[in-house]
Each structure stands twice: as structure tokens, then as C-alpha cells.
XYZ file of C-alpha atoms in Angstrom:
526
model
C 26.226 26.348 -2.156
C 23.146 27.632 -4.174
C 24.027 25.283 -7.226
C 20.240 24.687 -8.107
C 17.082 26.158 -8.752
C 14.562 26.960 -5.846
C 11.106 24.944 -6.540
C 8.391 26.912 -7.408
C 5.609 27.836 -4.434
C 3.212 24.830 -3.987
C 4.868 22.151 -5.558
C 3.459 19.001 -4.938
C 6.156 16.054 -4.482
C 4.652 12.917 -5.897
C 5.610 9.524 -4.509
C 6.402 7.219 -6.976
C 6.209 3.942 -5.571
C 2.320 4.583 -4.965
C 1.351 1.960 -7.472
C -0.671 2.925 -10.251
C -3.658 0.257 -11.696
C -5.008 0.453 -15.521
C -8.200 -0.726 -16.983
C -9.117 -0.535 -20.153
C -12.906 1.135 -19.980
C -13.775 1.348 -24.154
C -12.649 0.907 -27.463
C -13.434 3.435 -30.401
C -12.959 2.706 -33.724
C -11.937 5.469 -36.340
C -11.162 5.575 -40.394
C -8.074 3.513 -40.007
C -7.303 2.346 -36.356
C -9.059 1.763 -32.931
C -8.932 3.857 -29.661
C -8.605 2.919 -26.177
C -9.805 4.266 -23.529
C -7.914 3.573 -20.561
C -9.241 4.269 -16.603
C -5.669 4.683 -14.319
C -5.318 5.131 -10.827
C -2.928 6.320 -8.378
C -3.247 4.115 -5.316
C -6.680 2.914 -4.062
C -8.290 6.099 -4.135
C -10.991 6.098 -7.091
C -10.678 10.195 -6.540
C -7.076 9.969 -8.053
C -7.432 9.049 -11.774
C -7.628 9.986 -14.959
C -8.363 8.706 -18.543
C -5.710 8.661 -21.204
C -6.242 7.361 -24.652
C -3.684 5.050 -25.874
C -3.104 3.227 -29.758
C -1.888 -0.708 -30.551
C 0.828 1.251 -31.637
C 2.034 3.167 -28.379
C 1.905 -0.332 -26.533
C 3.977 -1.925 -29.375
C 6.156 1.090 -28.616
C 6.079 0.880 -25.190
C 6.428 -3.061 -25.443
C 10.101 -2.547 -27.869
C 10.837 -0.778 -25.044
C 11.110 -2.579 -22.281
C 12.320 -5.655 -24.463
C 15.941 -4.399 -22.354
C 14.270 -6.609 -19.322
C 14.672 -9.977 -21.343
C 11.010 -10.396 -20.046
C 8.672 -12.092 -22.219
C 5.788 -10.138 -22.356
C 2.234 -11.017 -23.272
C 1.285 -7.776 -26.034
C -0.865 -9.434 -28.822
C 0.616 -10.103 -31.675
C 0.214 -7.681 -35.087
C -2.681 -7.719 -37.207
C -2.569 -6.009 -40.534
C -5.791 -7.301 -42.457
C -9.357 -7.611 -40.420
C -7.861 -5.334 -37.570
C -10.984 -3.689 -37.406
C -13.387 -6.518 -37.033
C -15.381 -6.145 -33.967
C -14.416 -9.218 -32.395
C -11.178 -9.204 -33.222
C -11.009 -5.645 -31.451
C -13.190 -7.045 -27.967
C -10.378 -9.985 -28.351
C -7.359 -7.992 -28.230
C -8.767 -6.000 -25.755
C -8.643 -8.459 -23.675
C -4.623 -9.237 -24.202
C -4.042 -5.709 -23.960
C -5.780 -5.163 -20.715
C -3.464 -8.649 -19.568
C -0.401 -6.715 -20.618
C -1.550 -3.737 -18.745
C -2.133 -6.067 -15.462
C 1.066 -7.557 -15.914
C 3.595 -4.626 -16.308
C 1.938 -2.728 -13.358
C 2.141 -5.765 -10.737
C 5.664 -6.378 -11.520
C 7.451 -4.797 -9.192
C 10.612 -3.456 -11.181
C 8.942 -2.809 -14.341
C 5.842 -0.674 -12.544
C 8.505 1.634 -11.092
C 10.343 2.542 -14.559
C 10.232 5.695 -16.274
C 8.941 4.198 -19.244
C 5.614 2.995 -17.306
C 4.595 6.161 -15.197
C 5.213 7.973 -18.379
C 2.938 5.627 -20.603
C 0.166 5.734 -18.525
C 0.755 9.317 -15.714
C 2.012 11.171 -18.931
C 1.051 14.757 -17.195
C 3.207 13.519 -13.916
C 6.170 12.581 -16.115
C 6.430 14.988 -19.114
C 9.863 16.175 -17.472
C 13.557 14.648 -18.316
C 15.322 14.480 -15.159
C 18.397 13.426 -17.413
C 18.400 17.373 -18.588
C 17.771 18.808 -15.574
C 20.496 16.881 -13.618
C 23.020 17.279 -16.431
C 22.532 21.149 -15.837
C 22.727 21.582 -11.978
C 25.743 18.999 -12.105
C 27.053 21.779 -14.697
C 26.425 24.356 -12.296
C 28.155 23.087 -9.647
C 30.825 22.421 -11.158
C 31.587 26.025 -12.154
C 31.814 26.870 -8.878
C 34.029 23.333 -8.434
C 35.962 23.157 -11.097
C 38.143 20.033 -9.414
C 35.708 17.469 -10.629
C 34.811 16.642 -13.869
C 32.303 14.568 -16.044
C 33.566 11.247 -17.411
C 30.588 9.820 -18.775
C 26.652 9.952 -17.613
C 25.599 6.141 -16.369
C 22.191 5.599 -17.697
C 19.513 4.050 -15.999
C 21.486 2.196 -13.690
C 19.299 3.208 -11.116
C 15.855 2.910 -10.592
C 14.723 6.060 -9.414
C 13.265 8.436 -11.686
C 14.468 11.183 -10.022
C 17.948 10.240 -9.705
C 20.286 10.085 -11.792
C 24.108 9.591 -12.289
C 27.246 10.382 -13.875
C 31.022 8.606 -13.439
C 33.251 11.511 -12.765
C 37.509 11.996 -11.991
C 39.575 14.441 -10.299
C 41.543 16.524 -12.298
C 44.695 15.766 -10.396
C 43.910 12.212 -9.915
C 42.212 11.100 -13.456
C 42.423 7.088 -13.052
C 40.689 7.446 -9.872
C 36.868 6.768 -10.627
C 33.989 8.944 -8.734
C 30.349 8.230 -9.180
C 28.120 11.168 -8.603
C 24.013 10.903 -8.112
C 22.049 13.781 -7.856
C 18.270 13.222 -6.521
C 15.435 15.943 -6.236
C 13.730 16.054 -3.122
C 10.643 13.094 -2.466
C 7.730 13.517 -0.441
C 8.979 12.592 2.719
C 11.015 15.545 2.866
C 10.108 16.721 7.002
C 13.417 18.979 7.813
C 13.752 22.872 7.525
C 15.631 23.765 4.561
C 18.764 24.073 7.234
C 18.331 21.056 8.748
C 19.153 19.835 5.662
C 21.631 21.002 4.237
C 23.742 20.612 7.173
C 22.633 16.829 7.482
C 23.937 16.277 4.342
C 27.173 17.908 4.361
C 27.762 15.721 7.905
C 27.507 12.935 6.553
C 30.872 12.914 4.813
C 31.923 13.007 7.976
C 30.208 9.490 9.284
C 33.252 6.499 9.220
C 31.605 3.399 9.778
C 33.248 -0.362 8.642
C 29.915 -0.700 7.150
C 28.964 2.175 5.760
C 30.070 3.667 2.407
C 32.444 6.453 2.372
C 31.195 10.026 1.307
C 33.543 12.313 -0.544
C 31.297 15.280 -0.972
C 27.400 15.660 -0.255
C 25.458 19.389 -0.680
C 21.659 20.216 -0.587
C 19.543 23.510 -1.065
C 15.928 24.291 -1.184
C 15.211 21.084 -4.100
C 17.888 18.632 -4.644
C 21.029 17.183 -3.372
C 24.716 16.247 -4.621
C 26.583 13.317 -3.679
C 29.658 12.295 -4.939
C 31.462 8.462 -4.059
C 33.814 6.096 -5.342
C 33.183 4.875 -7.846
C 33.216 0.340 -7.213
C 34.421 -1.560 -10.577
C 32.568 -4.922 -8.571
C 29.474 -3.165 -8.066
C 26.999 -3.849 -5.485
C 25.195 -7.357 -3.559
C 22.582 -7.064 -5.725
C 25.486 -7.572 -9.134
C 27.059 -10.031 -7.011
C 23.545 -12.356 -7.024
C 22.636 -11.155 -10.104
C 25.971 -11.736 -12.250
C 25.616 -8.608 -13.555
C 27.569 -5.642 -14.518
C 27.146 -2.040 -12.686
C 27.384 0.334 -15.528
C 23.837 -2.234 -17.302
C 20.292 0.096 -16.856
C 18.797 -1.120 -14.275
C 15.974 -3.322 -16.010
C 18.330 -5.246 -17.961
C 20.686 -5.854 -14.827
C 17.757 -7.399 -12.689
C 14.891 -7.842 -14.305
C 15.083 -11.715 -15.731
C 18.634 -13.219 -14.268
C 20.340 -15.617 -16.936
C 20.993 -17.813 -13.988
C 19.642 -18.176 -10.633
C 21.789 -19.385 -7.619
C 21.692 -17.785 -3.805
C 25.476 -17.036 -2.387
C 27.008 -19.329 0.041
C 25.830 -19.910 3.577
C 28.769 -18.680 4.874
C 28.484 -15.519 2.634
C 24.775 -14.981 3.493
C 26.178 -15.279 7.446
C 28.988 -12.603 7.571
C 27.081 -10.168 4.953
C 24.172 -10.366 7.096
C 25.358 -10.220 10.487
C 27.662 -6.627 9.032
C 24.143 -5.034 7.689
C 22.211 -6.171 10.351
C 25.128 -3.984 13.042
C 25.086 -0.900 10.402
C 21.197 -0.796 11.004
C 21.698 -1.282 14.841
C 24.474 1.404 14.564
C 22.120 3.817 13.071
C 19.079 2.962 15.123
C 21.074 3.755 18.110
C 22.276 7.196 16.826
C 18.671 8.463 16.125
C 19.068 8.360 12.537
C 16.385 7.323 10.239
C 17.233 4.930 6.805
C 14.404 3.199 5.931
C 15.942 2.324 2.070
C 17.535 -1.003 2.470
C 17.943 -3.689 -0.466
C 20.515 -5.242 -2.152
C 21.388 -2.568 -4.432
C 22.281 -0.603 -1.662
C 24.879 -2.338 -0.510
C 28.151 -1.866 -1.840
C 30.895 -4.940 -1.706
C 34.008 -3.845 -0.490
C 36.295 -7.379 -0.427
C 34.151 -9.403 1.694
C 32.390 -6.580 3.532
C 29.043 -5.160 2.892
C 28.759 -1.512 3.328
C 25.582 1.106 3.137
C 24.673 3.508 0.541
C 22.781 5.856 0.393
C 22.056 6.981 3.923
C 20.804 11.016 2.324
C 17.868 8.939 1.191
C 15.477 9.295 4.047
C 16.913 12.970 4.743
C 15.915 14.158 1.414
C 12.306 12.771 2.278
C 12.707 9.815 -1.049
C 9.977 7.013 -0.182
C 11.356 3.213 -0.241
C 12.444 0.399 -2.846
C 10.221 -1.998 -0.863
C 7.088 0.869 0.418
C 4.474 -0.872 -1.831
C 5.150 -3.984 0.044
C 5.637 -2.837 3.942
C 2.747 0.013 3.164
C 0.068 -3.385 3.250
C 0.502 -4.047 7.178
C -0.150 -1.980 9.886
C 2.287 -3.700 12.109
C 5.248 -2.452 9.950
C 4.659 1.422 11.262
C 7.902 2.475 11.947
C 11.126 2.993 10.094
C 12.933 0.682 12.576
C 10.283 -2.084 11.218
C 10.560 -1.128 7.754
C 14.439 -2.152 7.993
C 13.234 -5.388 9.545
C 11.048 -6.023 6.897
C 13.507 -4.699 3.799
C 16.099 -6.911 5.200
C 13.720 -10.170 5.055
C 13.663 -9.085 1.286
C 17.594 -8.843 1.049
C 18.035 -12.167 2.836
C 15.580 -14.196 0.774
C 17.440 -12.860 -2.520
C 20.593 -14.055 -0.599
C 19.242 -17.023 0.092
C 17.605 -18.015 -3.474
C 19.020 -15.631 -6.065
C 15.651 -14.171 -6.704
C 13.422 -12.006 -4.652
C 10.065 -13.267 -3.408
C 6.817 -14.240 -5.346
C 4.559 -12.794 -2.870
C 4.488 -10.827 0.333
C 3.685 -12.712 2.532
C 5.575 -16.033 2.093
C 3.751 -18.736 2.750
C 6.294 -21.698 2.122
C 10.288 -20.991 1.491
C 12.110 -23.697 -0.953
C 14.606 -25.448 0.494
C 17.703 -23.305 1.995
C 21.350 -23.731 2.610
C 20.108 -24.196 6.355
C 17.316 -24.266 8.644
C 18.468 -21.582 10.416
C 17.927 -19.417 7.526
C 14.706 -20.424 7.185
C 14.120 -19.790 10.844
C 14.898 -15.848 10.210
C 12.868 -15.292 7.199
C 9.232 -16.999 8.938
C 10.307 -14.188 11.860
C 10.297 -11.667 9.248
C 8.171 -12.265 5.640
C 5.388 -14.776 6.891
C 1.531 -13.703 7.623
C 1.816 -14.515 11.181
C 5.148 -12.286 11.613
C 3.162 -9.376 9.602
C 0.272 -9.965 11.969
C 2.132 -10.492 15.109
C 5.537 -8.639 14.659
C 8.341 -8.834 13.268
C 11.998 -9.291 15.797
C 14.188 -6.257 16.325
C 17.501 -5.996 14.685
C 19.106 -6.726 18.344
C 16.752 -9.824 18.165
C 18.088 -10.794 14.751
C 21.571 -10.491 16.085
C 20.915 -13.349 18.752
C 19.890 -15.516 16.347
C 21.805 -19.005 15.604
C 22.436 -18.282 12.016
C 23.930 -14.865 13.095
C 25.600 -15.099 16.710
C 28.510 -17.066 15.840
C 29.535 -14.901 12.705
C 32.876 -13.275 13.892
C 33.509 -9.697 12.500
C 37.278 -9.025 12.288
C 36.759 -5.246 11.043
C 38.278 -3.072 14.326
C 37.619 0.328 12.403
C 36.072 2.064 15.589
C 32.763 4.124 14.134
C 32.165 7.823 14.095
C 29.329 9.943 13.696
C 28.402 13.116 15.427
C 25.223 14.281 15.243
C 24.642 17.515 17.191
C 21.640 17.493 19.870
C 19.393 20.147 17.944
C 20.308 17.815 14.323
C 18.955 14.928 16.464
C 16.234 16.542 17.361
C 15.029 17.528 13.962
C 15.814 14.234 12.787
C 13.608 12.207 15.338
C 10.851 14.742 14.540
C 11.130 14.094 10.574
C 11.365 10.299 11.761
C 7.713 10.889 13.370
C 6.382 12.853 10.029
C 7.653 10.167 7.662
C 5.878 7.358 9.961
C 2.826 8.882 10.352
C 2.422 9.707 6.537
C 2.754 5.834 6.210
C 0.162 4.894 8.989
C -1.848 7.341 7.156
C -1.499 5.176 3.753
C -1.592 1.964 5.443
C -5.109 3.210 7.294
C -5.995 4.449 3.523
C -5.110 0.990 2.033
C -6.663 -1.617 5.100
C -9.831 0.526 4.669
C -10.098 0.269 0.698
C -9.348 -3.775 1.393
C -12.537 -3.873 3.832
C -14.393 -2.448 1.369
C -13.227 -4.493 -1.642
C -14.035 -7.379 0.382
C -17.253 -6.749 1.323
C -18.154 -5.959 -1.791
C -16.968 -8.917 -3.691
C -18.812 -11.256 -0.932
C -21.910 -8.897 -1.735
C -21.480 -9.569 -4.863
C -20.867 -13.765 -4.580
C -22.678 -15.962 -6.560
C -23.266 -18.093 -3.429
C -24.434 -14.318 -1.592
C -26.528 -13.513 -4.533
C -28.322 -16.885 -4.124
C -28.425 -16.505 -0.254
C -30.513 -12.833 -0.738
C -32.978 -14.289 -3.270
C -34.163 -17.292 -0.904
C -34.218 -14.487 1.851
C -36.537 -12.606 -0.279
C -38.718 -14.991 -1.024
C -39.295 -16.178 2.571
C -39.686 -12.577 3.609
C -42.584 -12.087 0.415
C -44.135 -14.769 1.604
C -43.533 -14.122 5.351
C -45.371 -10.806 4.254
C -48.119 -12.184 2.215
C -49.206 -14.451 5.105
C -49.097 -11.153 7.673
C -50.861 -9.243 5.571
C -53.886 -12.156 4.858
C -54.160 -12.482 8.336
C -53.984 -9.046 9.062
C -57.285 -8.459 6.753
C -59.068 -11.528 8.273
C -58.501 -10.054 12.015
C -60.447 -6.971 10.958
C -62.937 -8.799 8.953
C -63.196 -10.921 11.674
C -63.185 -7.785 14.407
C -65.883 -6.180 12.602
C -68.143 -9.155 12.305
C -67.998 -9.246 15.908
C -68.168 -5.619 17.063
C -70.510 -4.820 20.425
C -73.744 -2.894 20.577
C -73.828 0.502 18.943
C -71.232 -0.219 16.409
C -71.635 -0.116 12.350
C -72.900 -3.333 10.122
C -70.549 -3.695 7.272
C -71.439 -1.726 4.239
C -72.921 -4.528 1.531
C -73.901 -4.207 -1.880
C -77.252 -4.378 -3.385
C -77.077 -7.891 -4.553
C -75.808 -9.178 -0.712
C -77.437 -11.702 0.549
C -80.044 -9.776 3.769
C -78.504 -10.110 7.479
C -81.006 -12.102 9.751
C -82.354 -9.571 11.915
C -81.332 -10.462 15.889
C -84.369 -9.674 18.240
C -82.792 -7.298 20.798
C -80.519 -5.258 18.353
C -82.130 -1.616 17.966
C -81.095 0.220 14.658
C -80.748 4.343 14.551
C -81.759 5.827 11.634
C -77.806 5.870 10.866
C -77.561 2.422 10.742
C -80.357 1.901 8.637
C -79.544 4.886 5.880
C -76.526 3.084 4.042
C -78.681 0.338 4.141
C -81.289 0.191 0.353
C -84.797 -0.116 1.553
C -85.545 -3.073 -0.657
C -82.942 -5.345 1.593
C -84.671 -4.505 4.731
C -87.302 -7.646 6.143
């Protein structure tokens, strides 16, 4: 079903998870205001950078829009009088730089559309909500049994994925959720294989996979319909959030931070590991585990968004695991993401940094043992456990699963081969990105070490020693030459002297030639 337009030839599929950094390079004062010239860079390559110009009022407008997060952001205060003074502008520039540092390093804020548009207006000028509405409307023309109830504005974190609450005309009380998504940079399936694979998702039956009612795709995007859950996701349970609220409002700054009960952690963890093992055995790439992609159905966790890897969408945690070269397979990515999810279930919030140096007290030492095997620096360097190994660990091995539903997901052999090739391409792009990041980190460390005060002192001392050594060696060489000239053998030329030089004494037995005598003035000879 061709319900969406084909993308233009040579379309560049941007990875929205690649971090943007911003550095204020200068400021310029005009008649009534000051403009700040900002250098923005995507990823680690300085070549992938551009300049933007922003006024304080632009920062203020962005900050007002981000207030929905309820975070206390360090925007410098307004000043009506004296705001054109040089000292004030310099101080404000420091404050604005601190503000940029916060919003570009906060995991949720840095990925939101508001911040992306502020820093990269050229790449994020499209209104994806309008595009999604157009495509959904075209879909309903050919499938009139469904209709939109309301848009679910900004309930997800992805810029190019939009959600709508809908219903079937013959079952008006039953609520469904439609998601529309643009294709991403990791889309490696052919258009034919993609369309077939997406349609196949509705045939997947597993006790820990959330049922898909309908799914379709074409050359540019995909549309998936699922039942809507009023209880929401595992993340909604942890953060005590309302499912229909915007992502920034729900998860940026929870009012009460509290982890789940130990039995919930054990049961939910076991269920999620079981479905990951199932997908790995089927050769189906996932790589998109996080607590907002786990739906709650009573006491059962059910995985969402199996279509993401088919569509080539980057992972929520990509900016974390792309830093570590050992996490170079989608199975490894799933384990790393499970570590994030387990931390969130345990402590009611995400970890402050990755890797994690130390863990707060947990409901069980077995929880910490699993977290240490995944999220510590040692785990990142030496390798993490597999999903099968995690299932054998004491935290999960004694959990009894009562669901008797038999899993069913038949993937034809030809499609399995296409999925395997696609998975390898996804992993290759990840490996190449990790290599660039590693090289950049080494270069940065070398430059930082070279520019340190201690290193500068060492170089000065070495330079002084080298200078003294050179001067000493030069003096030695000069003395040696002079000595060799004075002690030269028979027939050697005598050193030149000036008229005021004392006359060298005559020596018996030495014969002077005409050439020997010519340079010496006549009145100096005795």
C-alpha cells in the first residue's frame, strides 16, 4: 500500500542521537542588542560544524519552552539597564555557555526537538507532526474502518516519530495507538524486504511482546497500530507519570524518586531477558530496549517497538554505548540497555554517568552483582555477560514464570538472511563510529597532556638543557678546530692574523713557500 510519498533521490538520513556540542566563539554588539556567534558541532568531527547567531531573547524563548521539564536550568537573568556594557556582556556570555553545556549534555533535553532546532535549524526545519498527519490521512482513505481520536503530542522522545490515539468505527470504545515513523540511518533492508518484514510483525505471538494490530511500510516510512494501554509503560510506573503527557514533562524531573520492589525487579527483569533471548535465537535484531519501550499488562512486561530496527532507527542509548568498543553487536547493545533499565527499576532514576563507579544501597546484593557485570568500567573493557548468562544469575534464576502462552514468530529463510545482513550493516556502522570516537578521545588526551602546566614546565626545562648542551658542544667544536689548526703537520697553512697580531716565532727546520708568505704582511716577518 503506497500511502506515503517516496523520498527524494540521495536523501541523507540523519542520526538524531549523535550529540551536538555548542561553543560561543564571540559576541557582537549592535545598536540595541548583542548577538552571540556559536559554533555547533555534530559528533567528533570538526569538519561537521557550522555557525549560528543567537540573541539573549532566543535563549530566553528556548528556556521558556523547556520549562515543561520542570528542571532548574542555569539561564542568566534578564537585565534591562546596562546590558550593553562590555563587562556585563562578557559575564553573560559565560553564563550562556554554561547553559548550553547543560542542555547539550542532559540525555533527554539534548535529544528533544526544541534543542535540536535551536542548534541546527537547517536539519530540523520540517514539521513532522504535519507530515505525519498527512500520511495518516492518506492511510485512512484506503482503510476507512479506523479514525483518529486525537494526536498524542510529544509523548515519545523521537523527533521523527509521531503518535495518535484512534479507534475502530465498529468498536468506538476500544482505544488504539497509531505510530508513524520516518526511516532512519540504519535502514539496510531492501524496500521489498522491509515491507514484508513489517507486515510480518502482526503475526508475532509471545507472552512478553506487545501485540501489533496492524503494520505497513513503504519506501520512506512506516505506520504501526497497537492497543492503547491506560496504565502506560514500565517507565510510567517508575516515574508515576501519566502516559499521555509529553516526554519532557513525564521523565526529566520526577517529583518522587523511588525504585520498584525487589520482587517486581526480579520478575520484570526475568520476563524481559526471556523475550530478548527469544529474539536473539530467532535472529531478529532489536537493540531498542529501554523502560519506555516496555508496556505493562497487569504484572507482565511486554516489549514494544520491534519495528525500530527494521526501519533503521537509532537506539535511545546509542550515545552511551557508542563510547565503548566492546559493545559492538546488537546482542551486546541489548545487554547494555538492560543494565540501564535494571538500574532505573532499582533506584527510580537513570545512572548519573556511564560507566558507574559505585552503586547506592540496593534491595539485594544480587541486584548490584548484575549491575556491576554490565555498567562498570571493568565490564565495558573486559566484556559483559550474555542474556543466557544473566538468566542463570541468582537474581533471576529462581523466578517462576506462570505464563503458558507458546511463542510463535515464523520468519522465512530468505528474510532471515536479509535480517542477518542488515544486522551486520548496523553493527558495522556502530563499529566505525566507535573507532572515530576512540581516535578523537586519544587525540584529545594527547593534546590535553601536551598543554598541561606540568608538561609545559618539563618542556621548558628540556629546552634549557638542550640549549646549554648545544652551546657547550658548539664551544667544544670551536676549540677543537682551533687546536687542530695550530697543531697541523708540515706543509699546512698557517692561521691568518691581523696586522696588529703578535708575530709568530720562527721555527728552525720549517720551510716557507711563497704561498705561505703571501698572506702575511711584510713588516711582521723577522
